[in-house]
Amino acid sequence: MNKYFQRIPVLCRGDSESISEWLDRQSIHWILFCCLVITICGGMYGAAIGLWRAGLMATYVAIKFPLLIFLTTLCNAVLNWMLALVMGAGLTFRQTLLAQLMSFTIATLILGAMTPIVVFILYNTPPLSSGSHFGHSFFLLLNVVIIAAAGFAANIRLYGFLLLKIGSRPLAQKIVMAWVAGNLFVGGQLSWNLRPFIGSPTLEIQCLRPDPFDGNFYESVYRSGRRLLHNITSPEKQRK
Amino acid sequence: MTDSHSAEQAEPRIPPIPSPQQQAAERPATFETNYRDMDNNRHLFQVVDAVLKRPAQVLYEILHGKSVAITVTLLVIAVFCLTAIGLMMAGYSGGEQFAAVPLKVVIGTLLSAAICLPSLYILLCLSGGDQTFPQVCSILLQSLALTGILFVGFLPVAWIFSQATDSIKFMGFLYLLIWGVGIHFGLRLLRRAFAFLNKRTMGTLHLWGFIFILVLLQMSTTLRPLLGSYGSLRTNEKKFFVTHWFGAGDHTDKPATPPRLPDVR
């Protein structure tokens, strides 16, 4: 176990020789260790997000946050492998899965490291009982920024892993773009199904909404966009 | 004779160009030249001297020498210096603040460092840093010790102004300025140390420095009042530092007056 813990800084540094060796080696232990790190660090960050609302919500989100990562990885595993093959990367299924898992491990490590700061900010955020929704909006925005930054850093490393194995810069770029697009597309929908994560301050605390499979993320975005456009174009009707 | 004498007077004397060895000797000491052990001079004042003049020696001790002993010494220096600035800040209001403010300053600063330590380690790793977690912890303590030492250097300045003015806003600004200078040099040392050890500029440390400053500023609001009289503010009210500083009427020294209730008789 200690051997795998020592790999964490090496993974974050993107040390090419070691990572190349891990990608080639047929070891299930390293995959399981990455899953363990995602579960612990993702769970910690999820708990910090949910704590904004209540302890129960923190427990729900601590379970759902790593689950979202695993489901996204699993749903896209075959597709990402095929995309890599079609583009001429010549990676095995295990290598594509491991590369993505390692990238998610880096993202959750960053999120885990940011957890104390998020909890501290949460401690200083005006509670819902104060009647102000400023805290909710601020906390929502803060988490979007932190998760986006962690995702960005993880994808930079993913690009590094691929460049290491493939050796061609344009091809590695294409594959990362394709994988990120797929992960965002599926991840957006899965996060919709597993909602709420931060939750609306006016709705009750739930593990899942009563209609998790009713509608999808993109329909919701489309409806919100239409509503916004309608409000802008006909403000008088809204006032009436 | 006279011609040559007048020629000498007319032409300015050009100093000889120093050799590369002379240039190197005259150049101010850098991390590279000072990166060696402290020759068994590890007493408190010698470490203070080294933190100010030869920080690379302290860095060497952390990485190669008696790292636990030097870390404890750095912690003692940081705590002592933060207590000193805390006492000076407490002197503005006096009373119970003499006990509360030094405690708040020490705990607040160390807690802020502890909150930001995991992100420092991970961001450092992402930049290619090769240091272990305990080493990062000790180097952060070195930069906190330097910050604290600089605070102590500012104490006479703070005392003069605290005797001369009654304006809590001015004193708040002054202490903020002092903290700003101290933190600037502390973070600069941190960046230089990691850049030297890893032979590259660690870009993510700028981001981490920004986060650390925000946490410190928020901590100063969470642990308020640091300058006003003890119990003069409602400290259980949660506020962001921006709201606290720029909010009206919350940063005066006067005790909070209860709101006047309407007469319903």
Short mmCIF file of C-alpha atoms in Angstrom, two decimals:
data_model
loop_
_atom_site.label_atom_id
_atom_site.label_comp_id
_atom_site.label_asym_id
_atom_site.label_seq_id
_atom_site.Cartn_x
_atom_site.Cartn_y
_atom_site.Cartn_z
CA MET A 1 0.00 0.00 0.00
CA ASN A 2 2.83 2.34 0.95
CA LYS A 3 4.35 1.78 -2.50
CA TYR A 4 1.17 3.13 -4.09
CA PHE A 5 1.01 6.12 -1.74
CA GLN A 6 4.52 7.03 -2.86
CA ARG A 7 3.24 7.07 -6.43
CA ILE A 8 0.81 9.95 -5.76
CA PRO A 9 3.39 12.80 -5.99
CA VAL A 10 4.99 11.08 -9.00
CA LEU A 11 1.57 10.94 -10.68
CA CYS A 12 0.94 14.63 -9.95
CA ARG A 13 4.36 15.57 -11.31
CA GLY A 14 3.70 13.62 -14.50
CA ASP A 15 7.04 11.79 -14.24
CA SER A 16 7.20 10.24 -17.72
CA GLU A 17 9.29 7.10 -17.10
CA SER A 18 7.29 5.88 -14.10
CA ILE A 19 3.91 6.61 -15.68
CA SER A 20 4.89 4.84 -18.89
CA GLU A 21 5.82 1.80 -16.80
CA TRP A 22 2.51 1.87 -14.89
CA LEU A 23 0.53 2.13 -18.13
CA ASP A 24 2.32 -0.93 -19.55
CA ARG A 25 2.25 -3.12 -16.45
CA GLN A 26 -0.68 -5.55 -16.09
CA SER A 27 -1.51 -4.74 -12.48
CA ILE A 28 -5.00 -4.52 -11.07
CA HIS A 29 -3.68 -3.16 -7.76
CA TRP A 30 -2.78 0.25 -9.21
CA ILE A 31 -6.25 0.56 -10.81
CA LEU A 32 -7.86 -0.31 -7.46
CA PHE A 33 -5.64 2.19 -5.67
CA CYS A 34 -6.69 4.96 -8.10
CA CYS A 35 -10.33 4.01 -7.41
CA LEU A 36 -9.64 4.20 -3.65
CA VAL A 37 -8.10 7.68 -3.97
CA ILE A 38 -11.06 8.86 -6.09
CA THR A 39 -13.49 7.46 -3.48
CA ILE A 40 -11.73 9.07 -0.49
CA CYS A 41 -10.78 12.46 -1.98
CA GLY A 42 -13.97 12.78 -4.07
CA GLY A 43 -16.01 11.76 -1.03
CA MET A 44 -14.28 14.38 1.14
CA TYR A 45 -14.95 17.12 -1.37
CA GLY A 46 -18.53 15.93 -1.91
CA ALA A 47 -19.12 16.03 1.85
CA ALA A 48 -17.80 19.61 1.95
CA ILE A 49 -20.23 20.59 -0.82
CA GLY A 50 -23.21 18.94 0.89
CA LEU A 51 -22.29 20.33 4.29
CA TRP A 52 -23.48 23.70 3.04
CA ARG A 53 -27.03 22.45 3.47
CA ALA A 54 -26.92 19.84 6.27
CA GLY A 55 -25.08 16.79 7.59
CA LEU A 56 -27.47 14.43 5.78
CA MET A 57 -26.87 16.19 2.48
CA ALA A 58 -23.11 15.94 3.12
CA THR A 59 -23.45 12.15 3.47
CA TYR A 60 -25.46 11.89 0.24
CA VAL A 61 -23.05 13.99 -1.78
CA ALA A 62 -20.01 12.21 -0.29
CA ILE A 63 -21.39 9.04 -1.89
CA LYS A 64 -22.71 10.58 -5.09
CA PHE A 65 -19.64 12.62 -6.07
CA PRO A 66 -17.23 9.64 -6.49
CA LEU A 67 -20.12 7.65 -7.97
CA LEU A 68 -20.54 10.29 -10.67
CA ILE A 69 -16.85 9.98 -11.59
CA PHE A 70 -16.98 6.17 -11.73
CA LEU A 71 -20.19 6.10 -13.76
CA THR A 72 -18.82 8.65 -16.25
CA THR A 73 -15.59 6.64 -16.62
CA LEU A 74 -17.44 3.34 -17.05
CA CYS A 75 -20.03 4.70 -19.50
CA ASN A 76 -17.32 6.16 -21.71
CA ALA A 77 -14.66 3.46 -21.25
CA VAL A 78 -15.47 1.46 -24.39
CA LEU A 79 -16.24 4.54 -26.48
CA ASN A 80 -12.99 6.25 -25.49
CA TRP A 81 -11.00 3.11 -26.27
CA MET A 82 -12.65 2.87 -29.70
CA LEU A 83 -12.05 6.55 -30.42
CA ALA A 84 -8.38 6.10 -29.57
CA LEU A 85 -8.19 3.07 -31.87
CA VAL A 86 -9.97 4.81 -34.75
CA MET A 87 -7.64 7.79 -34.49
CA GLY A 88 -4.66 5.46 -34.69
CA ALA A 89 -3.33 5.62 -31.13
CA GLY A 90 -2.95 1.87 -30.70
CA LEU A 91 -3.79 1.90 -26.99
CA THR A 92 -5.26 -1.13 -25.25
CA PHE A 93 -8.57 -0.96 -23.36
CA ARG A 94 -6.72 -1.24 -20.04
CA GLN A 95 -4.38 1.62 -20.96
CA THR A 96 -7.21 3.99 -21.95
CA LEU A 97 -9.14 3.14 -18.78
CA LEU A 98 -6.06 3.57 -16.59
CA ALA A 99 -5.08 6.87 -18.27
CA GLN A 100 -8.55 8.27 -17.54
CA LEU A 101 -8.60 6.90 -14.02
CA MET A 102 -5.21 8.48 -13.32
CA SER A 103 -6.46 11.79 -14.69
CA PHE A 104 -9.55 11.61 -12.44
CA THR A 105 -7.28 10.66 -9.54
CA ILE A 106 -5.32 13.90 -10.06
CA ALA A 107 -8.56 15.91 -10.25
CA THR A 108 -9.87 14.40 -7.00
CA LEU A 109 -6.48 14.88 -5.30
CA ILE A 110 -6.69 18.59 -6.14
CA LEU A 111 -10.29 18.69 -4.90
CA GLY A 112 -9.30 16.80 -1.74
CA ALA A 113 -6.49 19.28 -1.10
CA MET A 114 -8.92 22.17 -1.54
CA THR A 115 -11.44 20.64 0.90
CA PRO A 116 -10.08 22.36 4.06
CA ILE A 117 -10.28 25.73 2.27
CA VAL A 118 -13.84 25.01 1.07
CA VAL A 119 -14.89 24.00 4.60
CA PHE A 120 -13.31 27.17 6.00
CA ILE A 121 -15.16 29.33 3.44
CA LEU A 122 -18.33 27.40 4.21
CA TYR A 123 -17.89 28.16 7.91
CA ASN A 124 -17.79 31.86 7.06
CA THR A 125 -20.69 31.82 4.60
CA PRO A 126 -23.90 33.45 5.87
CA PRO A 127 -26.37 30.59 6.53
CA LEU A 128 -29.73 30.16 4.80
CA SER A 129 -31.49 31.18 8.02
CA SER A 130 -30.01 34.68 7.58
CA GLY A 131 -32.52 35.14 4.74
CA SER A 132 -29.81 35.98 2.22
CA HIS A 133 -29.19 33.82 -0.85
CA PHE A 134 -25.78 35.42 -1.35
CA GLY A 135 -24.07 32.52 0.46
CA HIS A 136 -25.68 29.95 -1.83
CA SER A 137 -24.76 31.83 -5.00
CA PHE A 138 -21.20 32.44 -3.83
CA PHE A 139 -20.67 28.84 -2.74
CA LEU A 140 -22.09 27.54 -6.02
CA LEU A 141 -19.79 29.78 -8.06
CA LEU A 142 -16.76 28.91 -5.91
CA ASN A 143 -17.28 25.19 -6.42
CA VAL A 144 -17.76 25.60 -10.15
CA VAL A 145 -14.43 27.45 -10.33
CA ILE A 146 -12.58 24.88 -8.18
CA ILE A 147 -13.99 21.86 -10.06
CA ALA A 148 -13.24 23.50 -13.43
CA ALA A 149 -9.66 24.25 -12.36
CA ALA A 150 -9.15 20.68 -11.10
CA GLY A 151 -10.59 19.29 -14.34
CA PHE A 152 -8.33 21.54 -16.41
CA ALA A 153 -5.21 20.45 -14.50
CA ALA A 154 -6.20 16.78 -14.77
CA ASN A 155 -6.72 17.01 -18.53
CA ILE A 156 -3.33 18.67 -18.96
CA ARG A 157 -1.81 15.63 -17.26
CA LEU A 158 -3.99 13.28 -19.34
CA TYR A 159 -2.57 14.93 -22.45
CA GLY A 160 0.91 14.30 -21.00
CA PHE A 161 0.15 10.59 -20.44
CA LEU A 162 -1.14 10.21 -23.99
CA LEU A 163 1.77 12.11 -25.50
CA LEU A 164 4.07 9.77 -23.63
CA LYS A 165 2.46 6.64 -25.07
CA ILE A 166 1.64 7.89 -28.57
CA GLY A 167 4.53 10.25 -29.25
CA SER A 168 2.54 12.45 -31.64
CA ARG A 169 1.46 15.85 -30.31
CA PRO A 170 -1.46 16.50 -32.76
CA LEU A 171 -2.85 12.98 -32.24
CA ALA A 172 -2.65 13.23 -28.44
CA GLN A 173 -4.44 16.61 -28.63
CA LYS A 174 -7.22 15.14 -30.81
CA ILE A 175 -7.74 12.18 -28.51
CA VAL A 176 -7.86 14.34 -25.37
CA MET A 177 -10.37 16.67 -27.03
CA ALA A 178 -12.55 13.70 -28.04
CA TRP A 179 -12.39 12.14 -24.57
CA VAL A 180 -13.10 15.43 -22.79
CA ALA A 181 -16.07 16.11 -25.10
CA GLY A 182 -17.46 12.61 -24.42
CA ASN A 183 -16.90 12.87 -20.67
CA LEU A 184 -18.54 16.32 -20.51
CA PHE A 185 -21.51 15.13 -22.55
CA VAL A 186 -22.15 12.01 -20.46
CA GLY A 187 -20.99 13.58 -17.18
CA GLY A 188 -23.43 16.46 -17.59
CA GLN A 189 -26.32 14.06 -18.02
CA LEU A 190 -25.25 11.79 -15.14
CA SER A 191 -24.90 14.78 -12.81
CA TRP A 192 -28.46 15.70 -13.80
CA ASN A 193 -29.66 12.19 -12.92
CA LEU A 194 -27.80 12.17 -9.60
CA ARG A 195 -28.91 15.70 -8.61
CA PRO A 196 -28.99 17.46 -6.13
CA PHE A 197 -25.32 18.10 -5.33
CA ILE A 198 -25.44 21.63 -3.97
CA GLY A 199 -29.22 21.84 -4.19
CA SER A 200 -31.62 24.69 -4.37
CA PRO A 201 -32.09 26.44 -1.00
CA THR A 202 -35.87 26.28 -1.43
CA LEU A 203 -36.09 22.52 -2.05
CA GLU A 204 -35.96 19.79 0.57
CA ILE A 205 -32.91 17.60 1.21
CA GLN A 206 -33.03 14.41 -0.87
CA CYS A 207 -30.60 11.77 -2.02
CA LEU A 208 -32.13 11.87 -5.51
CA ARG A 209 -34.96 14.00 -6.86
CA PRO A 210 -38.26 12.06 -7.29
CA ASP A 211 -37.87 12.24 -11.08
CA PRO A 212 -34.17 11.47 -11.72
CA PHE A 213 -34.84 10.05 -15.20
CA ASP A 214 -37.54 12.49 -16.21
CA GLY A 215 -35.99 14.83 -18.77
CA ASN A 216 -32.31 15.40 -19.35
CA PHE A 217 -29.61 17.94 -18.72
CA TYR A 218 -29.66 19.36 -22.23
CA GLU A 219 -33.45 19.75 -22.34
CA SER A 220 -33.21 21.61 -19.05
CA VAL A 221 -30.49 23.91 -20.38
CA TYR A 222 -32.59 24.50 -23.53
CA ARG A 223 -35.70 25.32 -21.46
CA SER A 224 -33.72 27.68 -19.21
CA GLY A 225 -32.27 29.39 -22.27
CA ARG A 226 -35.71 29.81 -23.81
CA ARG A 227 -37.11 31.18 -20.55
CA LEU A 228 -34.25 33.66 -20.28
CA LEU A 229 -34.71 34.75 -23.90
CA HIS A 230 -38.44 35.13 -23.35
CA ASN A 231 -37.83 37.30 -20.26
CA ILE A 232 -35.43 39.52 -22.18
CA THR A 233 -37.64 39.95 -25.27
CA SER A 234 -40.93 40.50 -23.41
CA PRO A 235 -40.20 42.09 -20.03
CA GLU A 236 -43.62 43.82 -19.89
CA LYS A 237 -45.49 40.52 -19.92
CA GLN A 238 -43.33 39.37 -17.04
CA ARG A 239 -44.20 42.46 -15.02
CA LYS A 240 -47.93 41.88 -15.54
CA MET B 1 55.49 67.13 -17.64
CA THR B 2 52.85 69.80 -17.45
CA ASP B 3 51.20 68.49 -20.62
CA SER B 4 50.90 64.99 -19.29
CA HIS B 5 49.65 66.35 -15.94
CA SER B 6 46.91 68.39 -17.64
CA ALA B 7 45.97 65.37 -19.80
CA GLU B 8 45.56 63.31 -16.62
CA GLN B 9 43.32 65.99 -15.17
CA ALA B 10 41.21 66.20 -18.33
CA GLU B 11 40.53 62.45 -18.77
CA PRO B 12 38.45 60.79 -16.08
CA ARG B 13 40.15 57.80 -14.49
CA ILE B 14 38.47 54.59 -15.71
CA PRO B 15 38.42 51.86 -13.07
CA PRO B 16 39.90 48.52 -14.19
CA ILE B 17 37.41 45.90 -15.33
CA PRO B 18 37.10 43.30 -12.56
CA SER B 19 37.91 39.69 -13.39
CA PRO B 20 35.06 37.12 -13.39
CA GLN B 21 36.36 35.80 -10.03
CA GLN B 22 36.23 39.32 -8.52
CA GLN B 23 32.75 39.84 -9.97
CA ALA B 24 31.58 36.59 -8.41
CA ALA B 25 33.08 37.58 -5.05
CA GLU B 26 31.39 40.98 -5.09
CA ARG B 27 28.00 39.63 -6.17
CA PRO B 28 25.43 39.35 -3.35
CA ALA B 29 25.14 35.87 -1.91
CA THR B 30 22.51 33.75 -3.59
CA PHE B 31 20.80 30.48 -2.76
CA GLU B 32 23.50 28.58 -4.66
CA THR B 33 26.42 30.08 -2.74
CA ASN B 34 24.77 29.71 0.68
CA TYR B 35 23.32 26.25 0.28
CA ARG B 36 25.43 24.51 2.94
CA ASP B 37 25.09 23.43 6.57
CA MET B 38 25.00 25.89 9.47
CA ASP B 39 28.29 24.69 11.06
CA ASN B 40 26.51 23.61 14.28
CA ASN B 41 25.18 27.16 14.79
CA ARG B 42 21.59 26.15 15.33
CA HIS B 43 20.68 28.27 18.35
CA LEU B 44 17.57 30.40 18.21
CA PHE B 45 19.24 33.71 17.36
CA GLN B 46 21.58 32.09 14.86
CA VAL B 47 18.59 30.58 13.07
CA VAL B 48 16.88 34.00 13.07
CA ASP B 49 20.05 35.48 11.57
CA ALA B 50 20.21 32.73 8.96
CA VAL B 51 16.51 33.09 8.01
CA LEU B 52 17.13 36.77 7.29
CA LYS B 53 20.60 36.64 5.71
CA ARG B 54 21.21 33.10 4.47
CA PRO B 55 17.85 31.33 4.04
CA ALA B 56 19.50 28.67 1.88
CA GLN B 57 21.43 27.44 4.93
CA VAL B 58 18.17 26.87 6.80
CA LEU B 59 16.82 25.14 3.71
CA TYR B 60 19.88 22.88 3.66
CA GLU B 61 19.34 21.99 7.32
CA ILE B 62 15.68 21.16 6.61
CA LEU B 63 16.58 18.86 3.73
CA HIS B 64 19.86 17.34 4.92
CA GLY B 65 20.51 18.19 8.53
CA LYS B 66 18.53 17.86 11.73
CA SER B 67 15.19 18.64 10.14
CA VAL B 68 13.08 18.09 13.29
CA ALA B 69 15.26 20.37 15.43
CA ILE B 70 15.29 23.16 12.84
CA THR B 71 11.53 22.82 12.23
CA VAL B 72 10.82 23.14 15.96
CA THR B 73 13.13 26.19 16.12
CA LEU B 74 11.33 27.79 13.17
CA LEU B 75 7.97 27.10 14.83
CA VAL B 76 9.18 28.70 18.09
CA ILE B 77 10.40 31.78 16.16
CA ALA B 78 7.10 32.09 14.27
CA VAL B 79 5.01 31.71 17.45
CA PHE B 80 7.17 34.19 19.38
CA CYS B 81 7.07 36.83 16.63
CA LEU B 82 3.33 36.42 16.01
CA THR B 83 2.71 36.73 19.76
CA ALA B 84 4.75 39.96 19.76
CA ILE B 85 2.72 41.53 16.95
CA GLY B 86 -0.45 40.26 18.64
CA LEU B 87 0.52 42.00 21.87
CA MET B 88 1.20 45.21 19.97
CA MET B 89 -2.20 45.01 18.28
CA ALA B 90 -3.83 44.30 21.64
CA GLY B 91 -2.14 47.38 23.11
CA TYR B 92 -4.48 49.55 21.06
CA SER B 93 -7.54 48.52 23.09
CA GLY B 94 -5.96 46.98 26.17
CA GLY B 95 -7.83 44.96 28.80
CA GLU B 96 -8.87 41.43 27.87
CA GLN B 97 -7.46 41.92 24.39
CA PHE B 98 -3.93 41.41 25.79
CA ALA B 99 -4.83 37.75 26.28
CA ALA B 100 -7.15 37.30 23.31
CA VAL B 101 -5.36 38.97 20.38
CA PRO B 102 -1.93 37.24 20.62
CA LEU B 103 -3.73 33.91 20.89
CA LYS B 104 -5.94 34.74 17.93
CA VAL B 105 -3.01 35.94 15.79
CA VAL B 106 -0.91 32.83 16.51
CA ILE B 107 -3.74 30.32 16.12
CA GLY B 108 -5.23 32.14 13.14
CA THR B 109 -1.96 32.28 11.20
CA LEU B 110 -0.96 28.69 11.93
CA LEU B 111 -4.49 27.45 11.18
CA SER B 112 -4.50 29.33 7.85
CA ALA B 113 -1.17 27.69 6.99
CA ALA B 114 -2.54 24.26 7.99
CA ILE B 115 -5.70 24.77 5.88
CA CYS B 116 -3.63 25.72 2.84
CA LEU B 117 -0.85 23.13 3.34
CA PRO B 118 -2.51 20.24 1.41
CA SER B 119 -3.17 22.49 -1.59
CA LEU B 120 0.43 23.78 -1.45
CA TYR B 121 1.75 20.21 -1.59
CA ILE B 122 -0.53 19.13 -4.45
CA LEU B 123 0.04 22.31 -6.50
CA LEU B 124 3.77 21.92 -5.96
CA CYS B 125 3.63 18.32 -7.18
CA LEU B 126 1.65 19.44 -10.24
CA SER B 127 4.42 21.95 -11.01
CA GLY B 128 7.00 19.16 -10.83
CA GLY B 129 8.15 19.67 -7.22
CA ASP B 130 10.10 16.78 -5.73
CA GLN B 131 9.77 17.56 -2.02
CA THR B 132 8.07 15.37 0.57
CA PHE B 133 5.11 16.56 2.65
CA PRO B 134 7.19 17.11 5.86
CA GLN B 135 9.77 19.07 3.85
CA VAL B 136 7.05 21.29 2.34
CA CYS B 137 5.68 21.80 5.86
CA SER B 138 9.11 22.87 7.18
CA ILE B 139 9.77 25.23 4.24
CA LEU B 140 6.37 26.84 4.79
CA LEU B 141 7.30 27.29 8.46
CA GLN B 142 10.55 28.95 7.37
CA SER B 143 8.62 31.47 5.29
CA LEU B 144 6.19 32.04 8.21
CA ALA B 145 9.18 32.58 10.51
CA LEU B 146 10.59 35.19 8.10
CA THR B 147 7.18 36.89 7.96
CA GLY B 148 7.07 36.94 11.77
CA ILE B 149 10.60 38.32 12.09
CA LEU B 150 9.70 41.14 9.71
CA PHE B 151 6.62 41.87 11.83
CA VAL B 152 8.87 42.29 14.85
CA GLY B 153 10.98 44.73 12.83
CA PHE B 154 7.85 46.80 12.26
CA LEU B 155 6.84 46.86 15.95
CA PRO B 156 8.43 50.26 16.79
CA VAL B 157 6.68 51.80 13.77
CA ALA B 158 3.34 50.34 14.85
CA TRP B 159 3.91 51.53 18.43
CA ILE B 160 4.64 55.12 17.37
CA PHE B 161 1.46 55.28 15.31
CA SER B 162 -0.66 53.57 17.97
CA GLN B 163 0.43 56.29 20.42
CA ALA B 164 -0.27 59.06 17.95
CA THR B 165 -3.69 58.20 16.56
CA ASP B 166 -7.14 57.22 17.83
CA SER B 167 -8.41 56.19 14.42
CA ILE B 168 -9.07 52.47 14.34
CA LYS B 169 -9.39 52.62 10.55
CA PHE B 170 -5.89 54.05 10.22
CA MET B 171 -4.45 51.44 12.56
CA GLY B 172 -6.26 48.71 10.66
CA PHE B 173 -4.75 49.98 7.44
CA LEU B 174 -1.29 50.18 9.02
CA TYR B 175 -1.39 46.60 10.32
CA LEU B 176 -2.69 45.44 6.96
CA LEU B 177 0.29 47.16 5.34
CA ILE B 178 2.68 45.50 7.79
CA TRP B 179 1.11 42.09 7.15
CA GLY B 180 1.27 42.75 3.42
CA VAL B 181 5.01 43.48 3.51
CA GLY B 182 5.72 40.47 5.76
CA ILE B 183 3.64 38.08 3.67
CA HIS B 184 5.21 39.40 0.45
CA PHE B 185 8.70 38.52 1.64
CA GLY B 186 7.53 35.23 3.15
CA LEU B 187 5.94 34.12 -0.11
CA ARG B 188 8.95 35.36 -2.06
CA LEU B 189 11.20 33.15 0.05
CA LEU B 190 8.85 30.20 -0.51
CA ARG B 191 8.92 30.70 -4.29
CA ARG B 192 12.71 31.16 -4.38
CA ALA B 193 13.30 28.10 -2.21
CA PHE B 194 11.16 25.79 -4.34
CA ALA B 195 12.49 27.27 -7.58
CA PHE B 196 16.05 26.64 -6.36
CA LEU B 197 15.34 23.09 -5.17
CA ASN B 198 13.48 22.05 -8.32
CA LYS B 199 15.62 24.04 -10.78
CA ARG B 200 12.54 25.66 -12.32
CA THR B 201 10.03 28.43 -11.62
CA MET B 202 7.00 27.01 -9.82
CA GLY B 203 4.15 28.91 -11.48
CA THR B 204 1.43 27.37 -9.31
CA LEU B 205 2.95 28.99 -6.21
CA HIS B 206 1.61 32.36 -7.38
CA LEU B 207 -1.89 30.88 -7.37
CA TRP B 208 -1.29 29.29 -3.97
CA GLY B 209 0.01 32.60 -2.57
CA PHE B 210 -3.20 34.28 -3.70
CA ILE B 211 -5.32 31.58 -2.00
CA PHE B 212 -3.22 31.81 1.20
CA ILE B 213 -3.63 35.60 1.35
CA LEU B 214 -7.42 35.25 0.90
CA VAL B 215 -7.59 32.66 3.69
CA LEU B 216 -5.50 34.90 5.98
CA LEU B 217 -7.74 37.88 5.27
CA GLN B 218 -10.85 35.83 5.94
CA MET B 219 -9.31 34.45 9.12
CA SER B 220 -8.74 38.01 10.37
CA THR B 221 -12.48 38.60 9.89
CA THR B 222 -13.49 35.29 11.48
CA LEU B 223 -11.41 36.01 14.58
CA ARG B 224 -12.52 39.64 14.89
CA PRO B 225 -12.18 41.91 16.79
CA LEU B 226 -8.40 42.08 16.58
CA LEU B 227 -8.15 45.83 17.01
CA GLY B 228 -11.43 46.97 18.56
CA SER B 229 -12.32 46.51 22.20
CA TYR B 230 -13.04 42.99 23.43
CA GLY B 231 -16.68 42.04 22.89
CA SER B 232 -17.51 45.24 21.03
CA LEU B 233 -18.49 43.34 17.89
CA ARG B 234 -20.91 40.51 17.28
CA THR B 235 -18.31 37.90 16.40
CA ASN B 236 -20.87 35.12 15.90
CA GLU B 237 -22.15 36.85 12.77
CA LYS B 238 -20.70 35.22 9.65
CA LYS B 239 -19.21 37.67 7.21
CA PHE B 240 -16.83 37.74 4.29
CA PHE B 241 -13.83 39.98 4.83
CA VAL B 242 -14.82 42.30 2.00
CA THR B 243 -18.25 42.87 3.57
CA HIS B 244 -16.66 43.37 6.98
CA TRP B 245 -14.11 45.92 5.85
CA PHE B 246 -16.30 47.91 3.53
CA GLY B 247 -19.53 47.46 5.48
CA ALA B 248 -20.76 50.59 7.22
CA GLY B 249 -20.43 51.01 10.94
CA ASP B 250 -19.04 47.60 11.79
CA HIS B 251 -15.41 48.56 12.15
CA THR B 252 -15.61 51.27 14.76
CA ASP B 253 -14.35 50.99 18.27
CA LYS B 254 -17.67 52.02 19.75
CA PRO B 255 -19.79 49.29 21.35
CA ALA B 256 -22.71 48.20 19.18
CA THR B 257 -25.89 50.00 20.21
CA PRO B 258 -29.10 47.94 20.20
CA PRO B 259 -31.61 48.94 17.50
CA ARG B 260 -34.35 51.26 18.68
CA LEU B 261 -37.64 49.38 18.84
CA PRO B 262 -40.88 51.07 17.73
CA ASP B 263 -43.18 52.26 20.49
CA VAL B 264 -46.22 49.91 20.37
CA ARG B 265 -48.00 51.01 23.54
#
